[in-house]
mmCIF file of C-alpha atoms in Angstrom:
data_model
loop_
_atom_site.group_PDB
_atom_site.id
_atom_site.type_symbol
_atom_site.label_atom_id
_atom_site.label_comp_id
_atom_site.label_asym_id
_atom_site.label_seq_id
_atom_site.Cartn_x
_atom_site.Cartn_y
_atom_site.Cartn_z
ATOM 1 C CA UNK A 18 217.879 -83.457 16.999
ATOM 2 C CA UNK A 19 218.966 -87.093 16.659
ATOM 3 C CA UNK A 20 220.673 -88.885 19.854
ATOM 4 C CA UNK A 21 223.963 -89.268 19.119
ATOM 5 C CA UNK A 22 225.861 -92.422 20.353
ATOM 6 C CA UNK A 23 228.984 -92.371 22.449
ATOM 7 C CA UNK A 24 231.621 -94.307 22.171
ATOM 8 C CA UNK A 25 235.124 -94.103 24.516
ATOM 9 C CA UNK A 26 234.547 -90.505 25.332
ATOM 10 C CA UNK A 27 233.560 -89.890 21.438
ATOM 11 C CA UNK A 28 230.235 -88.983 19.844
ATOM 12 C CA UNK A 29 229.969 -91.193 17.164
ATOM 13 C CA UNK A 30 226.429 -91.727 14.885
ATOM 14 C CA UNK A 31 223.088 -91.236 16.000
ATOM 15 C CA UNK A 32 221.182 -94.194 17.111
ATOM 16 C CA UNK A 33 219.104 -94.263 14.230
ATOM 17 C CA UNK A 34 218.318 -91.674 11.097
ATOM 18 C CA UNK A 35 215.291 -90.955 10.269
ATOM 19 C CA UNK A 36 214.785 -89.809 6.197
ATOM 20 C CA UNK A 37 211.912 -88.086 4.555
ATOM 21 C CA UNK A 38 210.254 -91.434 3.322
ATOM 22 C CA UNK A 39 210.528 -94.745 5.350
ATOM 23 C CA UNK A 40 213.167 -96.572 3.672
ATOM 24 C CA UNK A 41 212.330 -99.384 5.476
ATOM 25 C CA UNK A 42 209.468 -100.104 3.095
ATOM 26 C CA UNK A 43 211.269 -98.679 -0.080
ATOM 27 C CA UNK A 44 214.413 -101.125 0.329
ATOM 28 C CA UNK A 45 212.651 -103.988 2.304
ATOM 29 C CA UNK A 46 214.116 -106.315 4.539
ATOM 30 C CA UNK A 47 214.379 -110.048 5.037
ATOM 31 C CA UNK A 48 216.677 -111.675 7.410
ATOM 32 C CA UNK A 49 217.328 -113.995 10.492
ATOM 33 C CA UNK A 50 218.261 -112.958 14.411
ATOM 34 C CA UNK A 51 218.254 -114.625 17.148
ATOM 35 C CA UNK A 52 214.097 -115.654 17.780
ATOM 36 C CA UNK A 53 212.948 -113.222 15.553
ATOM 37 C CA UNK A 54 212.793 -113.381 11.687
ATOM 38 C CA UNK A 55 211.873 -110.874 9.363
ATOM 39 C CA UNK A 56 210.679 -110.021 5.909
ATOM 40 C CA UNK A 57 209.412 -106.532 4.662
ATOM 41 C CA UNK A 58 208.514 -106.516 0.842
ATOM 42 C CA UNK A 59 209.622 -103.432 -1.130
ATOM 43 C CA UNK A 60 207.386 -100.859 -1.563
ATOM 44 C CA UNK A 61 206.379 -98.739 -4.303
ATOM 45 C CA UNK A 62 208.338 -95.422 -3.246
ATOM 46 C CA UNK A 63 205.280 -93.331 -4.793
ATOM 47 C CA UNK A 64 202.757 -95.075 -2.908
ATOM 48 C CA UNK A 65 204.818 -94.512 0.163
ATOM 49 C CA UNK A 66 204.966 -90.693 -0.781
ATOM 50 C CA UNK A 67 201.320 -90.331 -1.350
ATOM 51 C CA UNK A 68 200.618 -92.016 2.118
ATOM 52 C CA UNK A 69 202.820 -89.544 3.827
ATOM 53 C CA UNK A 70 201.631 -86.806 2.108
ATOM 54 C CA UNK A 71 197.849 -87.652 2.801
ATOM 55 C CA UNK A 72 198.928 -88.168 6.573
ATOM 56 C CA UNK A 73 200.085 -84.409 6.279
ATOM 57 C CA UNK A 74 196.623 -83.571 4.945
ATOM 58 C CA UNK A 75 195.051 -85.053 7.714
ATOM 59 C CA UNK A 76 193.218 -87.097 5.166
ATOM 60 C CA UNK A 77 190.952 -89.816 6.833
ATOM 61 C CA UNK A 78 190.861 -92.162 4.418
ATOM 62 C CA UNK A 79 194.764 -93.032 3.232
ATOM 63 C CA UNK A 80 195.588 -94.709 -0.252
ATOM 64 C CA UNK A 81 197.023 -98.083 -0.287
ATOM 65 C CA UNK A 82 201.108 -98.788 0.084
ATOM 66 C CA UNK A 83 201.382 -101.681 -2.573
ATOM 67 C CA UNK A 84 204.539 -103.665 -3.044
ATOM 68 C CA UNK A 85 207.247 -102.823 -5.432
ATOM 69 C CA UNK A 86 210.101 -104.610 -7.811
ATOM 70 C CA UNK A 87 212.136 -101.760 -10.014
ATOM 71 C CA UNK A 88 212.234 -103.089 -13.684
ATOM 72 C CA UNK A 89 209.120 -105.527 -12.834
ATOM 73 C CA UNK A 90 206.508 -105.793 -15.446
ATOM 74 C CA UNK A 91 204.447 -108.383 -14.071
ATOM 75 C CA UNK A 92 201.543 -108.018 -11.878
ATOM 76 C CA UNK A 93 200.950 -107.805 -8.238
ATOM 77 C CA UNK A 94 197.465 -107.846 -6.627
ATOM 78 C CA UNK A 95 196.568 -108.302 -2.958
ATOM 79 C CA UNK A 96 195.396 -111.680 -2.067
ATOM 80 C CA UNK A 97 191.917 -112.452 -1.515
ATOM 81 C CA UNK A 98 192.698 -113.682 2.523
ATOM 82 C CA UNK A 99 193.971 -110.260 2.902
ATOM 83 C CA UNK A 100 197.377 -111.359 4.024
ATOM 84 C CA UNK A 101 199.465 -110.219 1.611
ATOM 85 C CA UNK A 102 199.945 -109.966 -2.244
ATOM 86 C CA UNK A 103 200.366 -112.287 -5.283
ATOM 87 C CA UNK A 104 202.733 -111.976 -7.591
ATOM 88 C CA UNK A 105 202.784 -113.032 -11.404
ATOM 89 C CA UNK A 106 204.671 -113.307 -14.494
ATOM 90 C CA UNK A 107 204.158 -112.739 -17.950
ATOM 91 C CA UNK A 108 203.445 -115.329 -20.679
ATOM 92 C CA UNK A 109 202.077 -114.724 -24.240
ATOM 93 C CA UNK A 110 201.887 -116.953 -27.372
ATOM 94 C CA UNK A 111 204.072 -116.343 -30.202
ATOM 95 C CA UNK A 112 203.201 -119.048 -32.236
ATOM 96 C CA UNK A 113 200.758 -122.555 -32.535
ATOM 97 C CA UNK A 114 203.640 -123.999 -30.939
ATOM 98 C CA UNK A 115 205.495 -121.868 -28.781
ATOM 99 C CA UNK A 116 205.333 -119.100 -26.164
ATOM 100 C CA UNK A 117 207.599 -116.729 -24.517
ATOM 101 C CA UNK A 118 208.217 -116.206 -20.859
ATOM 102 C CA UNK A 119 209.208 -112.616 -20.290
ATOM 103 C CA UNK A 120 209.048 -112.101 -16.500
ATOM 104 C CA UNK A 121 208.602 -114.248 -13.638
ATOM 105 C CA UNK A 122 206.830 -113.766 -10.363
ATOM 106 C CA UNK A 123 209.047 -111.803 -7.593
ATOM 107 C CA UNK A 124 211.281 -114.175 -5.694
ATOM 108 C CA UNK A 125 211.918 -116.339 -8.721
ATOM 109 C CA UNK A 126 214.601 -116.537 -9.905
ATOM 110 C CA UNK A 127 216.138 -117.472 -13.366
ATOM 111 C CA UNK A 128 218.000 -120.800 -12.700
ATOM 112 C CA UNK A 129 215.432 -121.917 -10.315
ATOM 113 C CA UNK A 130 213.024 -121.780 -13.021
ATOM 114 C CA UNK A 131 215.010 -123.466 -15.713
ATOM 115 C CA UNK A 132 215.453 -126.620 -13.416
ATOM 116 C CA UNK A 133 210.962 -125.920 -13.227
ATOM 117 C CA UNK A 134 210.898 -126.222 -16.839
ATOM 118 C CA UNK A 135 213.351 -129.058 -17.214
ATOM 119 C CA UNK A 136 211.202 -131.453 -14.801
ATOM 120 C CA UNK A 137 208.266 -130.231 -17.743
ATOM 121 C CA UNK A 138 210.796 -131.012 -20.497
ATOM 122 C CA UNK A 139 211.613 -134.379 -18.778
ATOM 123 C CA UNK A 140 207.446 -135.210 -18.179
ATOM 124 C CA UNK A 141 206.844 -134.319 -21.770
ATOM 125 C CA UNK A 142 204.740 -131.380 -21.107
ATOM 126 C CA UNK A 143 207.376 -129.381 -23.638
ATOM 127 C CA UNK A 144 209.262 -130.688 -26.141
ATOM 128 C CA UNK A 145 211.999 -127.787 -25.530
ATOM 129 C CA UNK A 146 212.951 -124.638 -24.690
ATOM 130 C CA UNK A 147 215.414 -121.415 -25.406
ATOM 131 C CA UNK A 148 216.558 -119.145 -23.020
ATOM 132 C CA UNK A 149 217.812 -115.188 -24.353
ATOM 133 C CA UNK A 150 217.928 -113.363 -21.206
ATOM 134 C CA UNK A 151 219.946 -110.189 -20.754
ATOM 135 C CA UNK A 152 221.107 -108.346 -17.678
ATOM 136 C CA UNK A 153 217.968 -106.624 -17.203
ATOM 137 C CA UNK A 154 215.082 -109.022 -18.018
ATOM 138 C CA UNK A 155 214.127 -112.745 -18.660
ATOM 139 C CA UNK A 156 213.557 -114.711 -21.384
ATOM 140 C CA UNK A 157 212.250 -118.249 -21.991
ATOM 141 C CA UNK A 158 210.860 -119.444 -25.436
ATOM 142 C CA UNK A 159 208.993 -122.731 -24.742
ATOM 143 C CA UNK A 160 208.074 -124.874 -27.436
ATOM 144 C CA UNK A 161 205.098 -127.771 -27.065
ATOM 145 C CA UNK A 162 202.309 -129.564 -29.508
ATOM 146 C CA UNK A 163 200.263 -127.271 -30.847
ATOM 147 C CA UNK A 164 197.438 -128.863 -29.124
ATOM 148 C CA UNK A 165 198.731 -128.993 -25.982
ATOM 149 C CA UNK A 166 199.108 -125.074 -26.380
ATOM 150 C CA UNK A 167 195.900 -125.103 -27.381
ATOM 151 C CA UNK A 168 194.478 -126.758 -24.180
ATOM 152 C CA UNK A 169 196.103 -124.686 -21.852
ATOM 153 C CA UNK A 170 194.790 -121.218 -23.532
ATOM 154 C CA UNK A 171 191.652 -122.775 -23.233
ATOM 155 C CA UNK A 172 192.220 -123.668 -19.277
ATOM 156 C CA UNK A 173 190.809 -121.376 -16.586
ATOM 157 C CA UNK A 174 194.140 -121.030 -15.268
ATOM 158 C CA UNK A 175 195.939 -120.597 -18.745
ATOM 159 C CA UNK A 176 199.117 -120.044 -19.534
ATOM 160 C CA UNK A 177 200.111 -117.992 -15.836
ATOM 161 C CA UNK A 178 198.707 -121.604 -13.761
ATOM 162 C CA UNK A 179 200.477 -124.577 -16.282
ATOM 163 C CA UNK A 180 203.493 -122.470 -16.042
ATOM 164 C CA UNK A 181 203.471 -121.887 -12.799
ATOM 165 C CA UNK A 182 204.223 -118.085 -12.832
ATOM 166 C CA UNK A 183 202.232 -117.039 -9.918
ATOM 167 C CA UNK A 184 203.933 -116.330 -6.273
ATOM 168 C CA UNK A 185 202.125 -115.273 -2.519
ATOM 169 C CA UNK A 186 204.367 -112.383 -1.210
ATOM 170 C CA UNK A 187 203.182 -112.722 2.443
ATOM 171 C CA UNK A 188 203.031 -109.965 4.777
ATOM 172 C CA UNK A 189 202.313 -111.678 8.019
ATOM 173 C CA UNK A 190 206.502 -111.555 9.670
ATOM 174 C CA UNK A 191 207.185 -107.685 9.347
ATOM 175 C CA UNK A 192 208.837 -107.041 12.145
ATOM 176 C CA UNK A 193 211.224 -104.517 12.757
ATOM 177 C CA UNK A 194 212.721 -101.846 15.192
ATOM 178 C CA UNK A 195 210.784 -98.786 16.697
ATOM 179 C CA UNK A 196 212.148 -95.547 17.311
ATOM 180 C CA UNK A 197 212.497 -97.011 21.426
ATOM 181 C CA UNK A 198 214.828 -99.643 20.103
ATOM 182 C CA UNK A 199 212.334 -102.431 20.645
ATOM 183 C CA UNK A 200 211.243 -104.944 18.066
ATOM 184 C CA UNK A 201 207.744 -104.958 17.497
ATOM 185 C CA UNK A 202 205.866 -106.975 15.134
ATOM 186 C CA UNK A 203 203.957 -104.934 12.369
ATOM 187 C CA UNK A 204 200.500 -105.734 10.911
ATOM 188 C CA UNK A 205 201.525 -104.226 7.446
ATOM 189 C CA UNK A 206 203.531 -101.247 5.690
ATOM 190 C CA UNK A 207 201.042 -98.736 6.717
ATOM 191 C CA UNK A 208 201.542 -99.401 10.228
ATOM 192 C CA UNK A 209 205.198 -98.864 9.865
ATOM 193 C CA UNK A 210 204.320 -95.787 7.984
ATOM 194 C CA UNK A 211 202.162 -95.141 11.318
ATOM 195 C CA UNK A 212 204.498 -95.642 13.884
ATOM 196 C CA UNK A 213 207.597 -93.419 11.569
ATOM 197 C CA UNK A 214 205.158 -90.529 11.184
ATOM 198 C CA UNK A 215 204.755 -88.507 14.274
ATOM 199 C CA UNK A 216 208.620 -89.421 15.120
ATOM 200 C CA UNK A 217 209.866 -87.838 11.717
ATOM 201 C CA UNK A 218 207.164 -84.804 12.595
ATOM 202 C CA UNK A 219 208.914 -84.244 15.794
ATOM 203 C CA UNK A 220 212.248 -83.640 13.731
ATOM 204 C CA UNK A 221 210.111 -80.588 11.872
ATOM 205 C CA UNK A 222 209.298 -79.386 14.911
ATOM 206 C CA UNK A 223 213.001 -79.235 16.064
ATOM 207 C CA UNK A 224 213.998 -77.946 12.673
ATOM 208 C CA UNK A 225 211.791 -75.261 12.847
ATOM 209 C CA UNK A 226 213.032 -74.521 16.092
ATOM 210 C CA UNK A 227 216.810 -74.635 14.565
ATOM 211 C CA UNK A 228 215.971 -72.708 11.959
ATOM 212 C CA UNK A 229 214.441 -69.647 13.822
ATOM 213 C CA UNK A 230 217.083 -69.098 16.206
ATOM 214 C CA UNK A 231 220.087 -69.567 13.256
ATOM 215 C CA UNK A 232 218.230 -67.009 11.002
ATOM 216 C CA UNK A 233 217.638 -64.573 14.312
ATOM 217 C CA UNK A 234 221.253 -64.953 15.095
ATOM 218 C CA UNK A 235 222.580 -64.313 11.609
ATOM 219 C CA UNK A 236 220.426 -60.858 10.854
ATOM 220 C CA UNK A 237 221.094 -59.751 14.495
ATOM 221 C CA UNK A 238 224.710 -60.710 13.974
ATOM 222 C CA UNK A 239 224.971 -58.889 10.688
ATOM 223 C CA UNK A 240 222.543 -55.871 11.782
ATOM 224 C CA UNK A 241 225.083 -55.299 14.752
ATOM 225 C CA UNK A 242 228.215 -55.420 12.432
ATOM 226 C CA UNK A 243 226.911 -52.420 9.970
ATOM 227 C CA UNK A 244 225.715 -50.455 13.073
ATOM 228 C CA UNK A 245 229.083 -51.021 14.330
ATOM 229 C CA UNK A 246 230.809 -50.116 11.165
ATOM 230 C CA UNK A 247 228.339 -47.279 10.351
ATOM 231 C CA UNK A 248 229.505 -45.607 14.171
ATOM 232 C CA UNK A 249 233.390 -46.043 13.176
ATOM 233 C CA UNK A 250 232.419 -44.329 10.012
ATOM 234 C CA UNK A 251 230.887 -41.418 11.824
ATOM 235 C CA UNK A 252 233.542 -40.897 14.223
ATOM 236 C CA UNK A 253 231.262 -42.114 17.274
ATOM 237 C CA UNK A 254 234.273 -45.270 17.663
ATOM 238 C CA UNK A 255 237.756 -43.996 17.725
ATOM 239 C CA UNK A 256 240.035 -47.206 16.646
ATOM 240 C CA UNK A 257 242.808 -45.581 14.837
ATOM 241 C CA UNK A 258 244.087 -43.180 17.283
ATOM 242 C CA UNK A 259 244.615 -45.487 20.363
ATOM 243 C CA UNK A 260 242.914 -42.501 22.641
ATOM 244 C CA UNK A 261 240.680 -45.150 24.342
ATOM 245 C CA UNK A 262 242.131 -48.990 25.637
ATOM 246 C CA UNK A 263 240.271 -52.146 24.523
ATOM 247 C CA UNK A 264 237.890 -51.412 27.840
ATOM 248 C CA UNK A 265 236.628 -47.991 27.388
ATOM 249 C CA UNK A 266 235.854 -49.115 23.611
ATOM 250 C CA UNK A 267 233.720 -52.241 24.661
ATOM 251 C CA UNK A 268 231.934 -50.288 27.065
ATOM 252 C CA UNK A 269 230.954 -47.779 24.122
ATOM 253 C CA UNK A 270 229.862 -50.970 21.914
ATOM 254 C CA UNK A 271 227.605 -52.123 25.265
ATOM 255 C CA UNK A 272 226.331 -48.183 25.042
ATOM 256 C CA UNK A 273 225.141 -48.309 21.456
ATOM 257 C CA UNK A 274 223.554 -51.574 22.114
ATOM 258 C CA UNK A 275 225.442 -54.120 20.188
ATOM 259 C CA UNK A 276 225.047 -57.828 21.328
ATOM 260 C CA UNK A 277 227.975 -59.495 22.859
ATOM 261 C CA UNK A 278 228.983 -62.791 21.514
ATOM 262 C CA UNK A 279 227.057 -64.383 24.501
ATOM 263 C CA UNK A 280 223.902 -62.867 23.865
ATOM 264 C CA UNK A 281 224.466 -63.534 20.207
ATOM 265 C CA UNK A 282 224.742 -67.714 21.682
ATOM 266 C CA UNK A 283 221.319 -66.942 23.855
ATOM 267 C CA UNK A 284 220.030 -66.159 20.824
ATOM 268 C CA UNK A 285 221.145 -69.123 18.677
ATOM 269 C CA UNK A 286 221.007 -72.197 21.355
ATOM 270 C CA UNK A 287 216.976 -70.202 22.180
ATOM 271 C CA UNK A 288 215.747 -73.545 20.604
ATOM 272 C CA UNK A 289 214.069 -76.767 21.347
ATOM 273 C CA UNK A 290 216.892 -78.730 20.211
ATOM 274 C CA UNK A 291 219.839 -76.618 22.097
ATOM 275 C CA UNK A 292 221.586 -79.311 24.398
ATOM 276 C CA UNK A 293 224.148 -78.111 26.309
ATOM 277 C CA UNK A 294 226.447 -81.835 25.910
ATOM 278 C CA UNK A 295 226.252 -81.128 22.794
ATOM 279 C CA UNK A 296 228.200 -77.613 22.440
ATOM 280 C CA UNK A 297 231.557 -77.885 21.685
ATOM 281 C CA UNK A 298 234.493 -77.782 24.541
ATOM 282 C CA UNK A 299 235.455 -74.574 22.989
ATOM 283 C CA UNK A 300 232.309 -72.825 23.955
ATOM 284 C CA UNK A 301 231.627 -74.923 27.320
ATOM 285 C CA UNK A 302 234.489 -75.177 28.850
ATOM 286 C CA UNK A 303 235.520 -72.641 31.791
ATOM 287 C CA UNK A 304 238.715 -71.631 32.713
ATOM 288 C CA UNK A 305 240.098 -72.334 36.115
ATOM 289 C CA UNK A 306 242.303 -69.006 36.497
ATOM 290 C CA UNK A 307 239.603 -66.163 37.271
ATOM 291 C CA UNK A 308 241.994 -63.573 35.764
ATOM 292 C CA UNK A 309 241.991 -65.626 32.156
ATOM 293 C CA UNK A 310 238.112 -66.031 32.604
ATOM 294 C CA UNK A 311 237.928 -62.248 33.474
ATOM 295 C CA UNK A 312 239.950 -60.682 31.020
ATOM 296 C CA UNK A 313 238.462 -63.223 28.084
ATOM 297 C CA UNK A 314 234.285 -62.403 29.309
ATOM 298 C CA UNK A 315 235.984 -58.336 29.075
ATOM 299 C CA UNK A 316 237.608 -59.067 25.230
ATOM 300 C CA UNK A 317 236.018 -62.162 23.788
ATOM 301 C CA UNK A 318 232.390 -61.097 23.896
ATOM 302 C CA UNK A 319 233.346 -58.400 20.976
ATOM 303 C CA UNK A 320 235.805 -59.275 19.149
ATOM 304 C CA UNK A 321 233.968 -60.594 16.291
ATOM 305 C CA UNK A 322 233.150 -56.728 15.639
ATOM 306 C CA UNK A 323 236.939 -55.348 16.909
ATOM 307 C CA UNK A 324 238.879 -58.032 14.744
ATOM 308 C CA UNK A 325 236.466 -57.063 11.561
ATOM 309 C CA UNK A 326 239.342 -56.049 8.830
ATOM 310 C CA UNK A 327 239.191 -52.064 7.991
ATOM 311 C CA UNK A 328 238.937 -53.143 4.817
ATOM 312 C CA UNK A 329 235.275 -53.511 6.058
ATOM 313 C CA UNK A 330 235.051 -49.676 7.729
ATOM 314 C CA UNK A 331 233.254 -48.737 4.523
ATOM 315 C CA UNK A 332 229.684 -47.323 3.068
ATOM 316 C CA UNK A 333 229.815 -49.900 1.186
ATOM 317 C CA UNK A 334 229.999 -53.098 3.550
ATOM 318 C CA UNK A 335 227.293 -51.752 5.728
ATOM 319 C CA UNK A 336 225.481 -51.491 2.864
ATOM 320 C CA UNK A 337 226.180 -55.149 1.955
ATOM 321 C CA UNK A 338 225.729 -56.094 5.373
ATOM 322 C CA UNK A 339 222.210 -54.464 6.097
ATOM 323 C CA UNK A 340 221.067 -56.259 3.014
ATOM 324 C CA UNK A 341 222.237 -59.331 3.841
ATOM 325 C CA UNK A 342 220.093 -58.639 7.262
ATOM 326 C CA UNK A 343 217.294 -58.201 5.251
ATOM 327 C CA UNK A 344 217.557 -60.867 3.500
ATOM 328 C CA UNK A 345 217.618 -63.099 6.131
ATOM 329 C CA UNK A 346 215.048 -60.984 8.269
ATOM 330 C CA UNK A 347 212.870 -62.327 5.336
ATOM 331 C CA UNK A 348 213.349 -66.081 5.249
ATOM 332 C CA UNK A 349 212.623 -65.706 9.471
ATOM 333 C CA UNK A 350 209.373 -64.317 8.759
ATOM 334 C CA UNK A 351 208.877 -67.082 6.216
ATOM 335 C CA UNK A 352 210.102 -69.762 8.404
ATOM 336 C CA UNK A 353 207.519 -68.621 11.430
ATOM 337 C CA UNK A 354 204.606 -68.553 9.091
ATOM 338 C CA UNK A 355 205.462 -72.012 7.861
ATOM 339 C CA UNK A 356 204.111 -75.289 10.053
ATOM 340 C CA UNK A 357 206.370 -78.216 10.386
ATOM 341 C CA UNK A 358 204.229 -80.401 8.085
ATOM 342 C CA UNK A 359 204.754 -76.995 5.505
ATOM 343 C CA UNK A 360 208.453 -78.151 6.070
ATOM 344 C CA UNK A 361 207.799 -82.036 5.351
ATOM 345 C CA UNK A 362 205.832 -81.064 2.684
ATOM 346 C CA UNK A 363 208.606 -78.959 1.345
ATOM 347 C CA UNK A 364 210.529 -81.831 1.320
ATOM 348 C CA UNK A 365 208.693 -83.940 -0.303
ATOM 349 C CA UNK A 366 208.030 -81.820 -2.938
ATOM 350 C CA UNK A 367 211.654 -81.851 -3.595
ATOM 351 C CA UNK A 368 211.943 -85.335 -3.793
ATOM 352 C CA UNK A 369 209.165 -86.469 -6.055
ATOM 353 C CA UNK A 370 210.422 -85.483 -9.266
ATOM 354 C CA UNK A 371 213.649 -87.834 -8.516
ATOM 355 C CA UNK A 372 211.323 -90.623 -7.717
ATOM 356 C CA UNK A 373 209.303 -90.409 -10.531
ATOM 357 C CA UNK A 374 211.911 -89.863 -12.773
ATOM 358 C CA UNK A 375 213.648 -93.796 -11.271
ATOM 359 C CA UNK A 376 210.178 -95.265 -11.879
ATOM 360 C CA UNK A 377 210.279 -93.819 -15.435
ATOM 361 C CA UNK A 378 213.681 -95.065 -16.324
ATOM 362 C CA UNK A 379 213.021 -98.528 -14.777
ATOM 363 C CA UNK A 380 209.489 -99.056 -16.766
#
C-alpha cells in the first residue's frame, strides 16, 4: 500500500506511484533545481522489460538497458570511455552530386541544423541544399562537386564526420529521487532499475496479501449467505411469521455459525497492508451513546443476511451463490500458490504485447 499524503485533514495522492516498468527511464528526464541538475536519457521500454524480467529470474548476468528515441532510425552505440552513448544520423548518396540527410543524431534538432549547413553553404563546402521534411521525419538534400563528394566517401570519417551527424548522449548527471524522498545521484539506468526493484516487489507482497484476505472474505461472505438462505428455505429461520424479535433470530444465525459483519472485517483487513487510518469513518468511528453502540453491535453485525430481498429465499440463489463461492474459493487457492514475482511477472506479461506493438508502429 502506497503512503498517502494529507492535506488539511484530507488524504490526497500518494507520495509517489510506483508502475510496473520504471518510467523514469522510459520517459527520461532533464531539468534544473536548485544545486542539482539532471538528465536521464530515454530508454528502450523493451530493454527495460527484459531487465526486470531477468531480475525476477534471479538471472546473474542482466542484459543491457540501451537508450531510446520512438521514430529514430539512426544509430546509438555506447561510447568507448564507457560514459555514455553516441548518437548518429543517417546520410546516403543519391547521386555524383548530392546526398540526402534523413535523420539526425538525438538532441538535434531541425533548425539548428539548417543554420550547420548554411555556415557549409556560406564556406563553400556545398553549393546548396533542399529541405522536404514532414511531421514525422527529416529531410535534407545537399548538393556539392562531385569531387568533393567523392573525397568525403573516401574519408575515414565519411559522410556521418563532414556532416557532422554524430552526438555523445552522456550519462554521467542522472540523478533523481529514491523511494526515501532523497536525491541521490545514479551511476546509470540499471542502477535506477536497482534501487525501483525490491520497492515495486514489496507492493507484490502487499498485493498478495490484499488479495488473499478480499477473495477469503468474498467466498466466506457468499458461503454464509446460501447457508443462510438454504436454513430459511428449510424452515430452520422463521422470518415471515414475526414469532421470534430481531434478537432471538441473530442468536439462531450465531448458532448455525454464520460470520457477523465484524468477523467478516477480521477477515478482510487479516492483511499486511490493513491500516487502521486508513478505514473509513463509517467503519471506525464509535458512538458515544452506549445504547446506540449496543443496539447497532446487536443488529448491524447481520444485517447484510436479514436485509437480503426474499426475492433471494430461493433454490436457485443458493445455488448461484455457492457457485460463486466456488469460484472464488478457486482463484484463493491460485493466488496462495502464486509468488509475488508470479504476480510481477503476470504483469508484465500483460504489458509486452502493447509495448511491442508502439515499437512496431513507430519503426
Amino acid at each position: 500500500m502506497l503512503r498517502h499524503l494529507e492535506d488539511d485533514g484530507q488524504i490526497i495522492e500518494p507520495e509517489y506511484y510506483c508502475p510496473i516498468l520504471p518510467m523514469l527511464l522510459i520517459n527520461g528526464s532533464q531539468g534544473i533545481g536548485t544545486g542539482w541538475s539532471t538528465h536521464v536519457p530515454s530508454y528502450d521500454p523493451e530493454d527495460v522489460l527484459a531487465y526486470i524480467r531477468a531480475k525476477l529470474d534471479g538471472l546473474e548476468e542482466l542484459p543491457p538497458i540501451r537508450p531510446y528515441a520512438r521514430g529514430f532510425s539512426g544509430k546509438i552505440e555506447a561510447s568507448k570511455d564507457g560514459k555514455g552513448f553516441v548518437t548518429y544520423g543517417r546520410a546516403k548518396k543519391v547521386s555524383a552530386t548530392s546526398i540526402v540527410i534523413d535523420e539526425l543524431p538525438l538532441k538535434c534538432w531541425t533548425d539548428q541544423y539548417k543554420e550547420r549547413l548554411l555556415k557549409m553553404r556560406d564556406r563553400g563546402e556545398i553549393s546548396s541544399f533542399v529541405e522536404d521534411h514532414t511531421t514525422t521525419k527529416v529531410s535534407f538534400k545537399v548538393n556539392m562537386q562531385a569531387v568533393k563528394l567523392q573525397r568525403i566517401l573516401k574519408s575515414s570519417g565519411g559522410l556521418e564526420a563532414a556532416f557532422k551527424l554524430k552526438a555523445n548522449l552522456a550519462t554521467t548527471n542522472i540523478n533523481a529521487f529514491d523511494a526515501d524522498g532523497t536525491i541521490r545521484k545514479f551511476e546509470s539506468a540499471q542502477a535506477i532499475a536497482d534501487a525501483y526493484f525490491p520497492v515495486r516487489l514489496s507492493l507484490y507482497h502487499d498485493r498478495k496479501s490484499m488479495l488473499l484476505s478480499e477473495m477469503k472474505h468474498a467466498s466466506v461472505l457468499m458461503r454464509n449467505k446460501a447457508d443462510f438462505v438454504q436454513a430459511v428455505v428449510n424452515g430452520d429461520i422463521d422470518l415471515v411469521n414475526g414469532r421470534k424479535s430481531k434478537a432471538e433470530i441473530i442468536e439462531q444465525l450465531k448458532s448455525l455459525g454464520l460470520a457477523s459483519v465484524t468477523a467478516l472485517n477480521e477477515i478482510r483487513n487479516n492483511n499486511t497492508t490493513f491500516d487502521r487510518q486508513q478505514i473509513s469513518q463509517q467503519e471506525d468511528s464509535i458512538d458515544a451513546d452506549e445504547e446506540k453502540e449496543k443496539d447497532s453491535a446487536l443488529t448491524g453485525d447481520y444485517d447484510y443476511l436479514l436485509n437480503m430481498p426474499l426475492s433471494s429465499l430461493t433454490t436457485e440463489k443458493i445455488t448461484q451463490l455457492n457457485e460463486d463461492a466456488t469460484t472464488k474459493e478457486g482463484a484463493l487457492r491460485d493466488i496462495e500458490k502464486m509468488t509475488p514475482e508470479d504476480l510481477w511477472r503476470a504483469d508484465l506479461e500483460k504489458l509486452a504485447p502493447h509495448i511491442y506493438k508502439l515499437k512496431s508502429l513507430a519503426s
